[in-house]
GROMACS .gro file of C-alpha atoms in nm:
model
  316
    1UNK     CA    1   0.810   0.949  -1.848
    2UNK     CA    2   0.953   0.724  -2.115
    3UNK     CA    3   0.717   0.465  -2.239
    4UNK     CA    4   0.934   0.168  -2.150
    5UNK     CA    5   1.042   0.283  -1.786
    6UNK     CA    6   1.188   0.038  -1.577
    7UNK     CA    7   1.400  -0.003  -1.236
    8UNK     CA    8   1.700   0.035  -1.455
    9UNK     CA    9   1.580   0.438  -1.474
   10UNK     CA   10   1.621   0.484  -1.110
   11UNK     CA   11   1.863   0.713  -0.975
   12UNK     CA   12   2.115   0.620  -0.722
   13UNK     CA   13   1.954   0.629  -0.401
   14UNK     CA   14   2.233   0.653  -0.178
   15UNK     CA   15   2.185   0.823   0.126
   16UNK     CA   16   1.786   0.771   0.103
   17UNK     CA   17   1.620   0.586   0.364
   18UNK     CA   18   1.304   0.391   0.298
   19UNK     CA   19   1.058   0.218   0.466
   20UNK     CA   20   0.831  -0.072   0.277
   21UNK     CA   21   0.566  -0.258   0.467
   22UNK     CA   22   0.469  -0.618   0.339
   23UNK     CA   23   0.857  -0.636   0.206
   24UNK     CA   24   0.882  -1.014   0.298
   25UNK     CA   25   0.676  -1.100  -0.049
   26UNK     CA   26   0.537  -1.045  -0.372
   27UNK     CA   27   0.543  -0.646  -0.477
   28UNK     CA   28   0.701  -0.550  -0.125
   29UNK     CA   29   1.001  -0.758  -0.145
   30UNK     CA   30   1.102  -0.654  -0.528
   31UNK     CA   31   1.032  -0.297  -0.414
   32UNK     CA   32   1.268  -0.363  -0.117
   33UNK     CA   33   1.549  -0.541  -0.316
   34UNK     CA   34   1.565  -0.288  -0.607
   35UNK     CA   35   1.584   0.010  -0.397
   36UNK     CA   36   1.851  -0.151  -0.183
   37UNK     CA   37   2.026  -0.226  -0.507
   38UNK     CA   38   2.040   0.125  -0.567
   39UNK     CA   39   2.177   0.213  -0.245
   40UNK     CA   40   1.881   0.325  -0.044
   41UNK     CA   41   1.876   0.168   0.352
   42UNK     CA   42   1.566  -0.037   0.343
   43UNK     CA   43   1.381  -0.105   0.624
   44UNK     CA   44   1.137  -0.403   0.592
   45UNK     CA   45   0.818  -0.385   0.796
   46UNK     CA   46   0.728  -0.757   0.800
   47UNK     CA   47   0.457  -0.935   1.041
   48UNK     CA   48   0.616  -1.252   1.005
   49UNK     CA   49   0.950  -1.323   1.203
   50UNK     CA   50   1.038  -1.614   0.990
   51UNK     CA   51   0.931  -1.472   0.655
   52UNK     CA   52   1.088  -1.123   0.715
   53UNK     CA   53   1.426  -1.283   0.823
   54UNK     CA   54   1.424  -1.491   0.492
   55UNK     CA   55   1.342  -1.134   0.304
   56UNK     CA   56   1.623  -0.961   0.487
   57UNK     CA   57   1.869  -1.201   0.351
   58UNK     CA   58   1.756  -1.143  -0.002
   59UNK     CA   59   1.755  -0.795   0.045
   60UNK     CA   60   2.086  -0.766   0.179
   61UNK     CA   61   2.234  -0.998  -0.072
   62UNK     CA   62   2.124  -0.720  -0.344
   63UNK     CA   63   2.203  -0.421  -0.138
   64UNK     CA   64   2.456  -0.188  -0.288
   65UNK     CA   65   2.475   0.036   0.039
   66UNK     CA   66   2.344   0.055   0.371
   67UNK     CA   67   2.248  -0.205   0.546
   68UNK     CA   68   1.884  -0.353   0.545
   69UNK     CA   69   1.688  -0.417   0.861
   70UNK     CA   70   1.375  -0.570   0.980
   71UNK     CA   71   1.089  -0.396   1.167
   72UNK     CA   72   0.812  -0.636   1.298
   73UNK     CA   73   0.469  -0.486   1.205
   74UNK     CA   74   0.122  -0.654   1.171
   75UNK     CA   75  -0.083  -0.382   1.058
   76UNK     CA   76  -0.390  -0.553   1.194
   77UNK     CA   77  -0.299  -0.434   1.525
   78UNK     CA   78  -0.269  -0.078   1.633
   79UNK     CA   79  -0.053  -0.171   1.918
   80UNK     CA   80   0.218  -0.330   1.676
   81UNK     CA   81   0.135  -0.031   1.436
   82UNK     CA   82   0.241   0.208   1.704
   83UNK     CA   83   0.543   0.013   1.830
   84UNK     CA   84   0.664  -0.024   1.460
   85UNK     CA   85   0.648   0.356   1.410
   86UNK     CA   86   0.848   0.409   1.733
   87UNK     CA   87   1.121   0.149   1.580
   88UNK     CA   88   1.150   0.317   1.250
   89UNK     CA   89   1.171   0.675   1.425
   90UNK     CA   90   1.458   0.573   1.635
   91UNK     CA   91   1.634   0.386   1.366
   92UNK     CA   92   1.624   0.652   1.129
   93UNK     CA   93   1.689   0.940   1.397
   94UNK     CA   94   1.349   1.109   1.243
   95UNK     CA   95   1.510   1.133   0.888
   96UNK     CA   96   1.273   0.902   0.680
   97UNK     CA   97   1.267   0.933   0.278
   98UNK     CA   98   1.017   0.734   0.146
   99UNK     CA   99   0.721   0.515   0.307
  100UNK     CA  100   0.598   0.251   0.084
  101UNK     CA  101   0.257   0.138   0.223
  102UNK     CA  102   0.248  -0.205   0.063
  103UNK     CA  103   0.121  -0.454   0.242
  104UNK     CA  104  -0.218  -0.591   0.252
  105UNK     CA  105  -0.456  -0.883   0.240
  106UNK     CA  106  -0.698  -0.946  -0.033
  107UNK     CA  107  -1.063  -1.107  -0.028
  108UNK     CA  108  -1.034  -1.317   0.308
  109UNK     CA  109  -1.306  -1.481   0.481
  110UNK     CA  110  -1.502  -1.276   0.738
  111UNK     CA  111  -1.271  -1.180   1.016
  112UNK     CA  112  -1.179  -0.901   1.253
  113UNK     CA  113  -0.837  -0.738   1.341
  114UNK     CA  114  -0.707  -0.746   1.697
  115UNK     CA  115  -0.902  -0.403   1.756
  116UNK     CA  116  -1.225  -0.518   1.618
  117UNK     CA  117  -1.210  -0.392   1.255
  118UNK     CA  118  -1.299  -0.543   0.959
  119UNK     CA  119  -0.985  -0.745   0.857
  120UNK     CA  120  -0.933  -0.599   0.530
  121UNK     CA  121  -1.031  -0.249   0.589
  122UNK     CA  122  -0.807  -0.253   0.915
  123UNK     CA  123  -0.536  -0.403   0.770
  124UNK     CA  124  -0.513  -0.257   0.433
  125UNK     CA  125  -0.636   0.059   0.550
  126UNK     CA  126  -0.662   0.202   0.860
  127UNK     CA  127  -0.335   0.029   0.960
  128UNK     CA  128  -0.127   0.227   0.694
  129UNK     CA  129  -0.307   0.541   0.776
  130UNK     CA  130  -0.214   0.522   1.152
  131UNK     CA  131   0.135   0.426   1.042
  132UNK     CA  132   0.169   0.736   0.812
  133UNK     CA  133   0.049   0.946   1.087
  134UNK     CA  134   0.244   0.835   1.324
  135UNK     CA  135   0.580   0.836   1.100
  136UNK     CA  136   0.512   1.232   0.991
  137UNK     CA  137   0.783   1.342   1.217
  138UNK     CA  138   1.063   1.118   1.055
  139UNK     CA  139   0.916   1.217   0.693
  140UNK     CA  140   0.929   1.584   0.791
  141UNK     CA  141   1.320   1.510   0.865
  142UNK     CA  142   1.370   1.370   0.534
  143UNK     CA  143   1.481   1.489   0.232
  144UNK     CA  144   1.188   1.575  -0.028
  145UNK     CA  145   1.020   1.294   0.145
  146UNK     CA  146   0.739   1.065  -0.033
  147UNK     CA  147   0.434   0.868   0.051
  148UNK     CA  148   0.331   0.583  -0.163
  149UNK     CA  149   0.002   0.422  -0.082
  150UNK     CA  150  -0.099   0.101  -0.273
  151UNK     CA  151  -0.445   0.120  -0.439
  152UNK     CA  152  -0.586  -0.175  -0.680
  153UNK     CA  153  -0.823  -0.195  -0.998
  154UNK     CA  154  -1.038  -0.363  -0.743
  155UNK     CA  155  -1.095  -0.018  -0.601
  156UNK     CA  156  -1.310   0.073  -0.957
  157UNK     CA  157  -1.685   0.066  -0.865
  158UNK     CA  158  -1.636   0.052  -0.518
  159UNK     CA  159  -1.794   0.210  -0.226
  160UNK     CA  160  -1.697   0.348   0.131
  161UNK     CA  161  -1.965   0.288   0.345
  162UNK     CA  162  -1.884   0.558   0.630
  163UNK     CA  163  -2.157   0.466   0.825
  164UNK     CA  164  -2.062   0.093   0.845
  165UNK     CA  165  -1.679   0.052   0.735
  166UNK     CA  166  -1.651  -0.306   0.930
  167UNK     CA  167  -1.969  -0.468   0.797
  168UNK     CA  168  -2.166  -0.475   1.121
  169UNK     CA  169  -2.470  -0.387   0.974
  170UNK     CA  170  -2.447  -0.525   0.614
  171UNK     CA  171  -2.396  -0.878   0.487
  172UNK     CA  172  -2.048  -0.934   0.442
  173UNK     CA  173  -1.879  -1.014   0.086
  174UNK     CA  174  -1.489  -1.084   0.061
  175UNK     CA  175  -1.462  -0.863  -0.301
  176UNK     CA  176  -1.691  -0.568  -0.198
  177UNK     CA  177  -1.449  -0.548   0.132
  178UNK     CA  178  -1.129  -0.529  -0.052
  179UNK     CA  179  -1.245  -0.306  -0.300
  180UNK     CA  180  -1.352  -0.082   0.004
  181UNK     CA  181  -1.025  -0.110   0.146
  182UNK     CA  182  -0.842  -0.037  -0.162
  183UNK     CA  183  -1.042   0.277  -0.262
  184UNK     CA  184  -1.004   0.412   0.121
  185UNK     CA  185  -0.633   0.368   0.056
  186UNK     CA  186  -0.668   0.600  -0.252
  187UNK     CA  187  -0.897   0.855  -0.084
  188UNK     CA  188  -0.634   0.885   0.197
  189UNK     CA  189  -0.360   0.918  -0.042
  190UNK     CA  190  -0.519   1.216  -0.204
  191UNK     CA  191  -0.648   1.364   0.085
  192UNK     CA  192  -0.301   1.327   0.272
  193UNK     CA  193  -0.151   1.532  -0.036
  194UNK     CA  194  -0.433   1.785   0.013
  195UNK     CA  195  -0.339   1.852   0.369
  196UNK     CA  196   0.019   1.845   0.303
  197UNK     CA  197  -0.018   2.111   0.060
  198UNK     CA  198  -0.233   2.332   0.272
  199UNK     CA  199   0.041   2.304   0.514
  200UNK     CA  200   0.313   2.444   0.321
  201UNK     CA  201   0.491   2.090   0.307
  202UNK     CA  202   0.720   1.944   0.033
  203UNK     CA  203   0.625   1.579   0.138
  204UNK     CA  204   0.449   1.418  -0.145
  205UNK     CA  205   0.168   1.170  -0.114
  206UNK     CA  206   0.086   0.963  -0.437
  207UNK     CA  207  -0.085   0.649  -0.507
  208UNK     CA  208  -0.009   0.353  -0.725
  209UNK     CA  209  -0.146   0.019  -0.829
  210UNK     CA  210   0.027  -0.283  -0.976
  211UNK     CA  211  -0.231  -0.373  -1.246
  212UNK     CA  212  -0.304  -0.754  -1.274
  213UNK     CA  213   0.002  -0.908  -1.116
  214UNK     CA  214   0.101  -1.246  -0.953
  215UNK     CA  215   0.139  -1.191  -0.614
  216UNK     CA  216  -0.058  -1.468  -0.435
  217UNK     CA  217  -0.305  -1.242  -0.260
  218UNK     CA  218  -0.569  -1.351  -0.513
  219UNK     CA  219  -0.578  -1.701  -0.356
  220UNK     CA  220  -0.756  -1.546  -0.037
  221UNK     CA  221  -1.052  -1.493  -0.246
  222UNK     CA  222  -1.132  -1.903  -0.266
  223UNK     CA  223  -1.051  -1.928   0.072
  224UNK     CA  224  -1.346  -1.730   0.127
  225UNK     CA  225  -1.604  -1.976   0.047
  226UNK     CA  226  -1.704  -2.217   0.283
  227UNK     CA  227  -1.876  -2.430   0.002
  228UNK     CA  228  -1.556  -2.651  -0.111
  229UNK     CA  229  -1.679  -2.730  -0.469
  230UNK     CA  230  -1.678  -2.329  -0.516
  231UNK     CA  231  -1.329  -2.278  -0.344
  232UNK     CA  232  -1.185  -2.531  -0.580
  233UNK     CA  233  -1.354  -2.406  -0.880
  234UNK     CA  234  -1.236  -2.036  -0.778
  235UNK     CA  235  -0.919  -2.138  -0.712
  236UNK     CA  236  -0.840  -2.318  -1.028
  237UNK     CA  237  -0.983  -2.036  -1.208
  238UNK     CA  238  -0.724  -1.768  -1.034
  239UNK     CA  239  -0.454  -2.000  -1.094
  240UNK     CA  240  -0.536  -2.015  -1.465
  241UNK     CA  241  -0.611  -1.645  -1.490
  242UNK     CA  242  -0.252  -1.585  -1.355
  243UNK     CA  243  -0.070  -1.835  -1.563
  244UNK     CA  244  -0.240  -1.677  -1.892
  245UNK     CA  245  -0.289  -1.298  -1.795
  246UNK     CA  246  -0.105  -1.162  -1.545
  247UNK     CA  247   0.224  -1.008  -1.520
  248UNK     CA  248   0.526  -1.096  -1.251
  249UNK     CA  249   0.636  -0.881  -0.984
  250UNK     CA  250   0.935  -0.736  -1.178
  251UNK     CA  251   0.660  -0.523  -1.387
  252UNK     CA  252   0.411  -0.505  -1.126
  253UNK     CA  253   0.624  -0.323  -0.913
  254UNK     CA  254   0.722  -0.075  -1.108
  255UNK     CA  255   0.433   0.148  -1.089
  256UNK     CA  256   0.531   0.226  -0.701
  257UNK     CA  257   0.881   0.243  -0.788
  258UNK     CA  258   0.812   0.511  -1.027
  259UNK     CA  259   0.618   0.700  -0.761
  260UNK     CA  260   0.874   0.653  -0.520
  261UNK     CA  261   1.201   0.778  -0.694
  262UNK     CA  262   1.116   0.939  -1.029
  263UNK     CA  263   1.176   1.301  -1.074
  264UNK     CA  264   0.883   1.521  -1.188
  265UNK     CA  265   0.639   1.317  -0.993
  266UNK     CA  266   0.349   1.560  -0.806
  267UNK     CA  267   0.156   1.507  -0.530
  268UNK     CA  268  -0.197   1.341  -0.565
  269UNK     CA  269  -0.057   1.159  -0.891
  270UNK     CA  270  -0.158   0.802  -0.935
  271UNK     CA  271   0.052   0.528  -1.137
  272UNK     CA  272  -0.042   0.229  -1.243
  273UNK     CA  273   0.028  -0.006  -1.582
  274UNK     CA  274   0.006   0.165  -1.925
  275UNK     CA  275  -0.155  -0.127  -2.103
  276UNK     CA  276  -0.538  -0.147  -2.206
  277UNK     CA  277  -0.731  -0.122  -1.887
  278UNK     CA  278  -0.430  -0.056  -1.688
  279UNK     CA  279  -0.410  -0.416  -1.635
  280UNK     CA  280  -0.039  -0.482  -1.756
  281UNK     CA  281   0.282  -0.300  -1.881
  282UNK     CA  282   0.510  -0.031  -1.813
  283UNK     CA  283   0.421   0.250  -1.544
  284UNK     CA  284   0.209   0.564  -1.653
  285UNK     CA  285   0.042   0.825  -1.467
  286UNK     CA  286  -0.342   0.697  -1.485
  287UNK     CA  287  -0.658   0.888  -1.347
  288UNK     CA  288  -0.779   0.897  -1.011
  289UNK     CA  289  -1.141   0.741  -0.934
  290UNK     CA  290  -1.384   1.039  -0.909
  291UNK     CA  291  -1.466   0.929  -0.561
  292UNK     CA  292  -1.101   0.964  -0.481
  293UNK     CA  293  -1.093   1.307  -0.564
  294UNK     CA  294  -1.399   1.377  -0.372
  295UNK     CA  295  -1.278   1.640  -0.084
  296UNK     CA  296  -1.607   1.579   0.099
  297UNK     CA  297  -1.543   1.199   0.119
  298UNK     CA  298  -1.179   1.278   0.190
  299UNK     CA  299  -1.239   1.497   0.505
  300UNK     CA  300  -1.496   1.242   0.616
  301UNK     CA  301  -1.296   0.933   0.579
  302UNK     CA  302  -0.964   1.116   0.770
  303UNK     CA  303  -1.231   1.234   1.058
  304UNK     CA  304  -1.344   0.875   1.072
  305UNK     CA  305  -1.011   0.735   1.056
  306UNK     CA  306  -0.907   0.933   1.327
  307UNK     CA  307  -1.210   0.814   1.560
  308UNK     CA  308  -1.154   0.462   1.465
  309UNK     CA  309  -0.777   0.417   1.509
  310UNK     CA  310  -0.717   0.695   1.815
  311UNK     CA  311  -0.439   0.865   1.628
  312UNK     CA  312  -0.407   1.208   1.622
  313UNK     CA  313  -0.410   1.327   1.258
  314UNK     CA  314  -0.074   1.451   1.103
  315UNK     CA  315  -0.093   1.666   0.938
  316UNK     CA  316  -0.401   1.824   1.120
   0.00000   0.00000   0.00000
């Protein structure tokens, strides 16, 4: 990897099909635009039909090859996840080359998904895990397919409470819940790759994180506090932090773009910014968290995920 790898280094993607979750804004929209501009056929999986349509127009303008398409997807509702997977399989003819598990919510007020899961764990992790399993037949039909799952620096120091992942018996904390969900994403990415290797598959599962990137997600932190004074202070601090320290999505999307397209990427790898603290900068391979490399935790989370979602794990 060069020290200043950018999207200009991405090879022609003509003939490849990519599905990006959360492609209506931020990192997902940037990823969709870049890959469409390189010739890929991009499927934009979005929750909001209105925002998805606007994003589709932008990606269509950037596209250098196949027409991009919109797939309705609400990761907080397993029925929607199943419907989106079925639509994607039909649209691709079971030939999907890249799945980018990008969508997410951050530091939200206490809430539940349609299926009763804690909102961040259910949306950021369970929805993506179920989608990945349901799309495995299409990924098997792809060419040297890859699954790229977004984690976060917030996973550092986090813990997955396997006995209470949905905060039913412990006090809810927005930041703690977000960290748990993003650590679960990283654990899942590595466990998936471990199982793919054991099955003799050539599909790669990798993880990435954007460092400190201004995506708009952080604004949810302030809304999670009921006290209006605290909300105002946190929102103001967040805005100042993004202006002074955060990088834009053009740079922030590079780790996931590298993970999705670069030659020499190996299964189980983790990519993030190469700068100090992996906060910002051009992409580099970074070290996965110790917890994410734990095989017992990977197995336990895999089994718990199957139980909670009711989706049959694939690969088993």
